[in-house]
Coordinates of C-alpha atoms in Angstrom, one line a residue:
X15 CA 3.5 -26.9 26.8
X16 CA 4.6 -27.1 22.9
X17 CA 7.4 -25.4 21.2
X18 CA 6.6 -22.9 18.9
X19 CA 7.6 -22.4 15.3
X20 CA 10.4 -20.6 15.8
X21 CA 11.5 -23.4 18.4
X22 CA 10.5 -26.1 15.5
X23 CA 12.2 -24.7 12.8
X24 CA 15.4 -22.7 14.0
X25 CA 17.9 -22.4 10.6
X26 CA 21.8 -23.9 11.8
X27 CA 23.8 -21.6 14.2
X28 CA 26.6 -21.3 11.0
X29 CA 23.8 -19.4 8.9
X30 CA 23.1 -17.0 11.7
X31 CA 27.3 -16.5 12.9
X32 CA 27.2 -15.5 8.9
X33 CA 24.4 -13.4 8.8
X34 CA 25.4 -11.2 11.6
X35 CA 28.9 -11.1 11.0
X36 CA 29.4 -7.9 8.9
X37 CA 26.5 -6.2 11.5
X38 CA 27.4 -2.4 12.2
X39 CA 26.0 -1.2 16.0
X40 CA 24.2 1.8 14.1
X41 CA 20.4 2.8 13.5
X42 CA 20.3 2.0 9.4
X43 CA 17.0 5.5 9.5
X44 CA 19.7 7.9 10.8
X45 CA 22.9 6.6 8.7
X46 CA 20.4 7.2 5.7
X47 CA 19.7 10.6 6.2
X48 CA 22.3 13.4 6.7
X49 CA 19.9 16.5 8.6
X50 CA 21.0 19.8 9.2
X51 CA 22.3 21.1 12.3
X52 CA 20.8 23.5 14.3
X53 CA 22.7 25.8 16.9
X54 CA 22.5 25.5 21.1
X55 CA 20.5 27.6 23.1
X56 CA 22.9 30.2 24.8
X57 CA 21.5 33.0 26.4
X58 CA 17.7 33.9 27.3
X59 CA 15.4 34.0 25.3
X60 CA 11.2 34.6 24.9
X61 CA 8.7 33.0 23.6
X62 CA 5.0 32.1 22.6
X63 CA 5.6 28.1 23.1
X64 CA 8.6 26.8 23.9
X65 CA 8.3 22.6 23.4
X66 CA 10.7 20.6 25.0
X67 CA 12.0 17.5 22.6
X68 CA 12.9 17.2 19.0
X69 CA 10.9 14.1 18.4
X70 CA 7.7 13.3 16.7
X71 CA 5.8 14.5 19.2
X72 CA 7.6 17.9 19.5
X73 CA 8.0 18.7 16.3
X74 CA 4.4 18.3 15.3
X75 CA 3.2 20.3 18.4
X76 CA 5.5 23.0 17.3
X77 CA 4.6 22.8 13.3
X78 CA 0.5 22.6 14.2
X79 CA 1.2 25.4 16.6
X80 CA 2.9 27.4 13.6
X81 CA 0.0 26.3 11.2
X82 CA -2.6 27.8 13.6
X83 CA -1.0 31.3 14.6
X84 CA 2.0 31.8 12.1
X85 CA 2.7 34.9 14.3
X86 CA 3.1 32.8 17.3
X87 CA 6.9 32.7 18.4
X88 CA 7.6 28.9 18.8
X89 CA 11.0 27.5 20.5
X90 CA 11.5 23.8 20.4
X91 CA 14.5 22.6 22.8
X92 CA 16.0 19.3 22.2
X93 CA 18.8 17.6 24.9
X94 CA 20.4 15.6 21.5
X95 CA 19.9 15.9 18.1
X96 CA 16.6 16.1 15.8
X97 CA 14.7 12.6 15.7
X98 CA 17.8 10.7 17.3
X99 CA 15.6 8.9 20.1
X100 CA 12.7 6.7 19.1
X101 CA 11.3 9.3 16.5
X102 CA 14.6 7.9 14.4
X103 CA 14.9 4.3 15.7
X104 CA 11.2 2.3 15.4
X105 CA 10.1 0.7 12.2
X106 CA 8.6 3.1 10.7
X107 CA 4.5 2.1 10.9
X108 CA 2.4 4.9 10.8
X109 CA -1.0 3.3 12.3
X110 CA -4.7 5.2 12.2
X111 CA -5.0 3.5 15.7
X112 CA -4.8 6.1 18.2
X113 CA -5.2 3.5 21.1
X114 CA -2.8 0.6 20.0
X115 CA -5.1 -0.9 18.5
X116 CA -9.4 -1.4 18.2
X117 CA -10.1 -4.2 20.6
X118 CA -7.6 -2.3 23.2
X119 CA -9.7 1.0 22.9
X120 CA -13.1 -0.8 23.0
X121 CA -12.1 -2.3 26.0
X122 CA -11.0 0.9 27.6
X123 CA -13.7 3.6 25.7
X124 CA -16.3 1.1 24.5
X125 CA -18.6 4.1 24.3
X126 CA -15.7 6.6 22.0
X127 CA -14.2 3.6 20.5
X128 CA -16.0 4.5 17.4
X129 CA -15.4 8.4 17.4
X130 CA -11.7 7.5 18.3
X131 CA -11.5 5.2 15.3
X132 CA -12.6 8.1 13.2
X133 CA -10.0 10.4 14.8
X134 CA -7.4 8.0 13.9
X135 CA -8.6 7.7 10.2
X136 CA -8.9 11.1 10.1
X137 CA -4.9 12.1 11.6
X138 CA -3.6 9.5 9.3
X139 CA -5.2 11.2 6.5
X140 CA -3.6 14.6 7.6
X141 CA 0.4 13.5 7.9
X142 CA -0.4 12.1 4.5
X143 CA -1.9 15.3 3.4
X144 CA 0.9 16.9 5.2
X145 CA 3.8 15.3 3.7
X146 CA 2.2 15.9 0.3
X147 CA 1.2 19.6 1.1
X148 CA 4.9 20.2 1.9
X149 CA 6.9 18.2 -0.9
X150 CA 8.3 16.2 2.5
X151 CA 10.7 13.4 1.5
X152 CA 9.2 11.3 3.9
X153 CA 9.3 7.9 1.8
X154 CA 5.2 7.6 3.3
X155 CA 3.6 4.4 1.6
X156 CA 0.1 3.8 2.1
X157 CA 0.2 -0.1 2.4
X158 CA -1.4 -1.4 5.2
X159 CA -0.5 -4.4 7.6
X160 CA -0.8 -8.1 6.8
X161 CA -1.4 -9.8 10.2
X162 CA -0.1 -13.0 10.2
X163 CA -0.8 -16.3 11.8
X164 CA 2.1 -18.3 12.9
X165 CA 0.2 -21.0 15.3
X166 CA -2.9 -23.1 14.6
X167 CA -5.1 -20.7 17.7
X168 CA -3.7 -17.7 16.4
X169 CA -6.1 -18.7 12.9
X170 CA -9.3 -18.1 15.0
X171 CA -7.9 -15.1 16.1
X172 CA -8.1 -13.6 12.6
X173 CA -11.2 -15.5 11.1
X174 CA -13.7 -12.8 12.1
X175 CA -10.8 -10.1 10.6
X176 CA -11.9 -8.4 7.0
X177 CA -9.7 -9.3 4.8
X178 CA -9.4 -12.6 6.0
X179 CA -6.8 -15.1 3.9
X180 CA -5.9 -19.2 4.4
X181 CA -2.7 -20.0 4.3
X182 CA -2.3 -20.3 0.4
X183 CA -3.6 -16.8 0.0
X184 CA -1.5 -15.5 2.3
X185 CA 1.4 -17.1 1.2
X186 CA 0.8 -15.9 -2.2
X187 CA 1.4 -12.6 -1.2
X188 CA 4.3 -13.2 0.9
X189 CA 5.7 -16.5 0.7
X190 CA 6.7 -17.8 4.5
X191 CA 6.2 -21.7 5.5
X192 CA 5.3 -20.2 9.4
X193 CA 2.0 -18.4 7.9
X194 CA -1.1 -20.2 8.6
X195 CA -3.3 -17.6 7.8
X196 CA -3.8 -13.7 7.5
X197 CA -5.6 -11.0 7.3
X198 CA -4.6 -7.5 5.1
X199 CA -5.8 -4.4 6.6
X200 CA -5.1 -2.3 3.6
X201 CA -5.5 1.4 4.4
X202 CA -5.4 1.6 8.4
X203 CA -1.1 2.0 7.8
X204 CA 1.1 3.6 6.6
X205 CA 5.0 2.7 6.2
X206 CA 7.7 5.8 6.5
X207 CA 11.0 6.1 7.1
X208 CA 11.7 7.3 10.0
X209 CA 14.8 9.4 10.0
X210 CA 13.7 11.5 6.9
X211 CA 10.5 12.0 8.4
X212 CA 11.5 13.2 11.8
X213 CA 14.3 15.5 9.5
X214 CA 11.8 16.8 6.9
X215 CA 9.1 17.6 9.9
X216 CA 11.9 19.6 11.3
X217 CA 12.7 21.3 8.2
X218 CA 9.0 22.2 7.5
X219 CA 8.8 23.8 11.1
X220 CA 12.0 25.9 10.5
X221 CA 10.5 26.9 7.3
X222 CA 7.3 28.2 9.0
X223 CA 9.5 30.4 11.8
X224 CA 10.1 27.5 14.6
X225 CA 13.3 27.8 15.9
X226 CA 15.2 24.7 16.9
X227 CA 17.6 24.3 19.8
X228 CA 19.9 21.0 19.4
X229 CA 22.6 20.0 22.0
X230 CA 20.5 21.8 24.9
X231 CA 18.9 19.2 27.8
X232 CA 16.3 21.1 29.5
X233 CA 16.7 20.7 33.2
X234 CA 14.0 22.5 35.3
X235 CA 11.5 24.1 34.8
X236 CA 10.4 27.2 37.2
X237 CA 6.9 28.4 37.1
X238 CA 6.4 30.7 39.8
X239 CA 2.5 31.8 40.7
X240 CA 1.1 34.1 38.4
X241 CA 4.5 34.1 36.0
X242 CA 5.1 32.7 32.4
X243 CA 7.1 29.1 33.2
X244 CA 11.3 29.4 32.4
X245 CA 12.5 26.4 31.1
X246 CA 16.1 26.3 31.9
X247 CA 19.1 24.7 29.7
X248 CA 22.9 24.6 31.2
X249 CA 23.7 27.5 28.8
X250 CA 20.8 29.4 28.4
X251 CA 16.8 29.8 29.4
X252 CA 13.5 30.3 27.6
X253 CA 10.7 32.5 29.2
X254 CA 7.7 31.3 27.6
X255 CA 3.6 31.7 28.0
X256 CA 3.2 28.3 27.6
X257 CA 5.5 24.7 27.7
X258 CA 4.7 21.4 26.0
X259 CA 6.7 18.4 27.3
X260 CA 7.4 15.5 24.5
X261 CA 10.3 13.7 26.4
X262 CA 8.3 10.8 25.9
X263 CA 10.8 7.4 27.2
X264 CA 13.0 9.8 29.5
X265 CA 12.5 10.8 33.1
X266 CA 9.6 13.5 33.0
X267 CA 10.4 16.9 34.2
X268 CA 7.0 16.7 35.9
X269 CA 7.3 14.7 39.2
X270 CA 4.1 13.7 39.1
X271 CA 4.0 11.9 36.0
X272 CA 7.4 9.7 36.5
X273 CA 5.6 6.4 37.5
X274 CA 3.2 6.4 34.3
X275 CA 5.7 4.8 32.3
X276 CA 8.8 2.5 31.8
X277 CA 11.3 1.9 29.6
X278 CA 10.9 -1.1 27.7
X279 CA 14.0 -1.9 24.9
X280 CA 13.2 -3.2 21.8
X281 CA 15.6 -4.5 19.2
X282 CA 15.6 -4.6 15.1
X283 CA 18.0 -5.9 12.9
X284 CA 18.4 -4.6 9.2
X285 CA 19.6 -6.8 6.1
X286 CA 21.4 -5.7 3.0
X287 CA 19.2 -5.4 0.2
X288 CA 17.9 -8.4 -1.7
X289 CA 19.0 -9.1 -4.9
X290 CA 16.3 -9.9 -7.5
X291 CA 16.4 -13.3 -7.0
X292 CA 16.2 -13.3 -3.6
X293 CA 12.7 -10.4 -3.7
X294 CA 11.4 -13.1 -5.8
X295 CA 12.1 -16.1 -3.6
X296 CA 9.6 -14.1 -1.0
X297 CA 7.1 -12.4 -3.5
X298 CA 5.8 -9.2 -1.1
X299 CA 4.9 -7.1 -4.5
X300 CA 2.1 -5.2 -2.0
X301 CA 5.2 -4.4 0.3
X302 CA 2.6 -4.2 3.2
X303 CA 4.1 -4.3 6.8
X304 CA 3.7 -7.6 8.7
X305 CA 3.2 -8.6 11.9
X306 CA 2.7 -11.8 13.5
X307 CA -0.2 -12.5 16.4
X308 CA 2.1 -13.7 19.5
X309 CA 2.1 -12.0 22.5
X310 CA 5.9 -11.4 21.7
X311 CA 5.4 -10.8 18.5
X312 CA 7.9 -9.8 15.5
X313 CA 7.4 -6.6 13.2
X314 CA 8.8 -6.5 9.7
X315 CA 8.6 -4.3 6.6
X316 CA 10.4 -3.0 3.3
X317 CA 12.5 -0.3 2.7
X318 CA 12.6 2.0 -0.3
X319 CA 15.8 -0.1 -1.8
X320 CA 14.2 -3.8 -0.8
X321 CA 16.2 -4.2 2.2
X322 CA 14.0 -6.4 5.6
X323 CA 13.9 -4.6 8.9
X324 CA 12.9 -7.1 11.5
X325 CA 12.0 -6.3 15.0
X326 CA 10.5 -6.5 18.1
X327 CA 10.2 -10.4 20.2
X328 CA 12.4 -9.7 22.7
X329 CA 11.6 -6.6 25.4
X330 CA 13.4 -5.7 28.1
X331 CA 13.5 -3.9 31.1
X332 CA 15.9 -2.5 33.4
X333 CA 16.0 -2.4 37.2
X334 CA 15.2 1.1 38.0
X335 CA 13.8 2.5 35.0
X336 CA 17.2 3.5 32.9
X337 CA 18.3 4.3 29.8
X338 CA 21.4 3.8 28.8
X339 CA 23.4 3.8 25.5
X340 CA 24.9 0.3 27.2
X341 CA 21.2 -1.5 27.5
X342 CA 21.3 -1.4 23.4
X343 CA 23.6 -3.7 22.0
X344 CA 22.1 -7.4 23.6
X345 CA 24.1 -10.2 21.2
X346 CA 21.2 -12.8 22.7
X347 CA 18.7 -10.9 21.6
X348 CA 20.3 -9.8 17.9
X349 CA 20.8 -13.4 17.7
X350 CA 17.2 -14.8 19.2
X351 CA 15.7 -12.4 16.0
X352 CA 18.4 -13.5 13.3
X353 CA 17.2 -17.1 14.2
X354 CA 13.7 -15.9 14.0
X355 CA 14.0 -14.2 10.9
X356 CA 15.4 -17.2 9.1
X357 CA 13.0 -19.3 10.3
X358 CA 9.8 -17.2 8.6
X359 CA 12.4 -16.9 5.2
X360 CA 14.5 -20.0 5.0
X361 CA 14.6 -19.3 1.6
X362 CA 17.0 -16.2 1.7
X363 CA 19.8 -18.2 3.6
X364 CA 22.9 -16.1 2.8
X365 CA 21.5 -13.1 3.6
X366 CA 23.6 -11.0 5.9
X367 CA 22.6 -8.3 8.3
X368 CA 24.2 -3.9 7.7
X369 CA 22.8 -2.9 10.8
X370 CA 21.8 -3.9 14.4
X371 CA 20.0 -1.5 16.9
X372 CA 17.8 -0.9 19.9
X373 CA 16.2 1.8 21.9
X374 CA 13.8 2.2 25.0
X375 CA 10.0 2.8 23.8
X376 CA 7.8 4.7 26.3
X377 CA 5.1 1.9 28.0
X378 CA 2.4 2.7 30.1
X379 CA -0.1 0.7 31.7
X380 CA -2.6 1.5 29.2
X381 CA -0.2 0.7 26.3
X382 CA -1.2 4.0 24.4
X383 CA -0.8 7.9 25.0
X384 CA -1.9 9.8 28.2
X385 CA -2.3 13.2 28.7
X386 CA -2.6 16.5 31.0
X387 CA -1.7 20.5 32.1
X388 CA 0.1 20.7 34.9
X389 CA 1.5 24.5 36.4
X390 CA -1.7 26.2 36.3
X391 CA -2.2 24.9 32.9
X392 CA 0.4 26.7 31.6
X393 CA 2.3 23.0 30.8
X394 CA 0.9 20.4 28.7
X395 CA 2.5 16.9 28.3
X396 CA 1.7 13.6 26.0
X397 CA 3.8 10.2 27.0
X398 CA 3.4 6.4 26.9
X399 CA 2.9 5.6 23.2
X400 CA 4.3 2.1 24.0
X401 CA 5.4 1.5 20.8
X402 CA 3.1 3.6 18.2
X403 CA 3.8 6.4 18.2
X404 CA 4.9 7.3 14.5
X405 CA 1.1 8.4 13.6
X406 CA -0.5 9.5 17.1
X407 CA 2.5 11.9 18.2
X408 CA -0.1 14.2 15.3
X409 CA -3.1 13.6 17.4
X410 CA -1.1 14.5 20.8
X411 CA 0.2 17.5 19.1
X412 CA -3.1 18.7 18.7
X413 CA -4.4 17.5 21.9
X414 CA -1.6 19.3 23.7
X415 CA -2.4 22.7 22.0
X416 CA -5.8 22.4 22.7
X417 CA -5.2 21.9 26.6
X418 CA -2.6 24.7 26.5
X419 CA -5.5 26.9 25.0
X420 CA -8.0 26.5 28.0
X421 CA -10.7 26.1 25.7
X422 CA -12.8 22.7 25.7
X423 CA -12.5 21.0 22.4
X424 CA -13.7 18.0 21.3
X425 CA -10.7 16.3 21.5
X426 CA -10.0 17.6 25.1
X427 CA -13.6 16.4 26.6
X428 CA -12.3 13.0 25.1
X429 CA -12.7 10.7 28.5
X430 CA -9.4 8.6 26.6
X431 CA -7.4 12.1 27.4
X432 CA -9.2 12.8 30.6
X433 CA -7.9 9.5 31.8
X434 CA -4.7 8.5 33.3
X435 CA -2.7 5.3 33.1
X436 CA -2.9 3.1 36.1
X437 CA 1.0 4.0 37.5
X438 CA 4.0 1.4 38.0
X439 CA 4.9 0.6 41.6
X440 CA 8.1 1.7 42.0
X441 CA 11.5 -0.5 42.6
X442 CA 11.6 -3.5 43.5
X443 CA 7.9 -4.1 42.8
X444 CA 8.2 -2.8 39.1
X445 CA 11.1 -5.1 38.3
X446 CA 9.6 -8.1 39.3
X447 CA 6.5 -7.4 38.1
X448 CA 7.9 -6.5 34.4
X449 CA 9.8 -10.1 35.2
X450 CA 6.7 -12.3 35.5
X451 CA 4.7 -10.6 33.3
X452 CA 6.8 -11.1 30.4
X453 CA 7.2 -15.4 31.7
X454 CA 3.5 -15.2 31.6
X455 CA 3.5 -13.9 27.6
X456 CA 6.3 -16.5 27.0
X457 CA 3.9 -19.0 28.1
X458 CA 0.9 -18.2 26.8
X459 CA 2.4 -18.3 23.4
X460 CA 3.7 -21.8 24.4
X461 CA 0.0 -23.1 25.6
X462 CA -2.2 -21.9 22.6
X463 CA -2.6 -18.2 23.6
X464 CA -3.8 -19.3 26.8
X465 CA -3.3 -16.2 29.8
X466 CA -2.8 -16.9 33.7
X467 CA -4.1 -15.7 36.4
X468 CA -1.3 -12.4 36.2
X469 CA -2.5 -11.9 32.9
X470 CA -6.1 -11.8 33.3
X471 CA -6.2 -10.4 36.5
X472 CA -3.3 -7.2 35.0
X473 CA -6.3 -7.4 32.2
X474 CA -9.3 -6.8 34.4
X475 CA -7.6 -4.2 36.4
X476 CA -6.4 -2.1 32.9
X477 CA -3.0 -2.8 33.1
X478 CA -2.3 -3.7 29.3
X479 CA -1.1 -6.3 27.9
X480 CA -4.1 -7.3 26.1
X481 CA -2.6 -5.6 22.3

């Protein structure tokens, strides 16, 4: 088993004590933004649509519902605030893949891979035509992803990539000792910022007639035979023709859709912004986002004023599928990705950290969206996004009106939404599965990418973990 470059190169413990030392516990998207508020839902009320979470995924099912029937009355019910959950937390990579990722789909759909490739080209082109259409503040950046390798097998692994760069090439666009090799997709992402685009989404949908509820946590659903469903808030209710769910990491108000996924935390650090000196130390003109090839594998990118968000490594899970506010501040694992973050820029030593944070991201089995109608098809639903989410929660939109229309589309006949996840056990068995599936990633990345028997046999069976 060898150590791997993070392990060989880690910077000294004072340069990380510094570097987190002046850290706020806050999301760095949502202290940048300051969004409107919108009331609580008191009383009862009817409607067209009624879509239950304030997220990506609910706000574009409830501006694309607006865009295709402006006289449709549309109600969107959201338990915190607009974009507070991962909508305002992740990293802000807007991806054309709608099923994390080619070799991932063509496993799953070798005979739509290609169609759904298009699909994904095509959505990506929308929310940029979308964000331009509507003057949206959105900060979108059409930049693309430099993979990067960061071990000697992971260069194979890329070689057959287009785009494909040695390590002086690479380097020469961003300059880190830990990249071997790389390879720049240039037009299959793009980078936003999170918070303003979950708050100019929402500002767009109020503009074309959505109402939004803020503050009010749906908490049943009736849908007697032959009625319209009532989706009922502490304070007030919503009789509605049709309901689509976008609750995405927390416990589904269907029952049968609660073992699909599990909450997975993920953590991401922000630094202050370089100085000049410091930009210039690392190059990144292209300001692509990057990503490294481990199985537990980091995520980084630029913001608009040059500061580094750095993310992603460590992922963990709690024993019986919670979230709670208490699961996101993990010192090991802040430190574990200031170490890391060091050791791929040793060269901006003295760099300090504004702002650590964390949040549970939706996984399912398949480690991309599922979806379905449930309650005579008058309830539609899109979960598991396991991480990217930022450009397919468009796609789901659409997917979601569609099924809530009862006519076949194309997207609908889709055997990727036909499809379900395979579902987790539930407790103990999840746990300890999560457990020794995340040793058997830590060891493959210490035995040159190599998988075990969990792996491969999770792999044959369509259980993930193959992205």
């Amino acid at each position: 088993m060898h150590t791997t470059v993070f392990e060989r190169r880690p910077p000294a413990a004072s340069v990380i004590d510094h570097a987190l030392g002046a850290t706020r516990h806050s999301v760095f998207w949502l202290d940048d933004i300051t969004p409107p508020s919108h009331p609580r839902l008191v009383g009862t009320h009817l409607a067209d649509l009624v879509v239950v979470g304030a997220g990506y995924a609910g706000l574009w099912t409830a501006l694309r519902a607006k865009e295709r029937d402006p006289g449709r009355r549309v109600i969107v019910v959201e338990a915190r605030t607009v974009g507070w959950a991962a909508s305002g937390r992740n990293g802000g990579f807007c991806e054309a893949s709608l099923t994390h990722g080619h070799d991932n789909g063509a496993t799953r759909w070798p005979d739509e891979i290609d169609r759904l490739d298009e699909l994904g080209r095509e959505n990506l082109d929308a929310i940029g035509e979308t964000v331009a259409r509507y003057g949206m503040d959105a900060e979108f950046e059409r930049t693309g992803t430099l993979s990067v390798a960061v071990e000697p097998h992971q260069i194979e692994w890329l070689a057959e990539e287009e785009g494909f760069l040695d390590a002086a090439a690479t380097r020469a666009l961003v300059d880190s000792p830990t990249y071997l090799a790389g390879a720049w997709e240039r037009d299959e992402t793009a980078l936003v910022h999170p918070g303003k685009l979950a708050a100019e989404l929402a500002r767009v949908a109020v503009e074309a007639g959505v109402e939004i509820f803020e503050h009010s946590r749906v908490v049943d659903i009736d849908s007697e035979a032959g009625a319209r469903p009532i989706v009922r808030t502490a304070d007030g209710a919503v009789r509605a023709a049709k309901v689509a769910l976008a609750t995405n990491v927390f416990p589904s108000l269907l029952t049968r859709t609660r073992l699909y996924t599990v909450p997975v935390y993920d953590y991401v650090l922000m630094t202050e912004p370089l100085t000049s000196e410091q930009k210039a130390a690392i190059g990144w003109e292209g300001r692509q986002g990057i990503a490294d090839l481990a199985n537990q594998f980091h995520y980084y990118r630029l913001t608009r004023d040059d500061r580094i968000l750095f993310g992603g490594y460590d992922a963990i899970y709690h024993y019986g599928r919670k979230v709670r506010p208490a699961y996101e501040e993990r010192a090991s694992s802040y430190r574990t990705l200031a170490s890391h973050f060091f050791t791929t820029f040793p060269q901006l030593e003295g760099l300090r950290f504004s702002h650590r944070w964390s949040g549970p991201i939706d996984t399912c089995s398949r480690f991309c969206a599922y979806y379905g109608v449930a309650r005579g098809g008058t309830v539609a639903y899109a979960a598991g996004f396991t991480g990217l989410g930022v450009g397919a929660t468009r796609f789901a939109a659409d997917v979601m009106l569609d099924l809530l229309g009862g006519t076949p589309t194309e997207r609908t006949e889709l055997k990727m939404v036909k499809d379900k996840p395979i579902p987790f056990p539930p407790e103990p068995v999840a746990a300890l599965g999560v457990t020794l599936t995340k040793w058997s990633l830590d060891r493959a990345d210490h035995n040159q990418g190599r998988r075990n028997l969990l792996l491969r046999t999770l792999n044959a069976v369509g259980m993930g973990f193959d992205s």
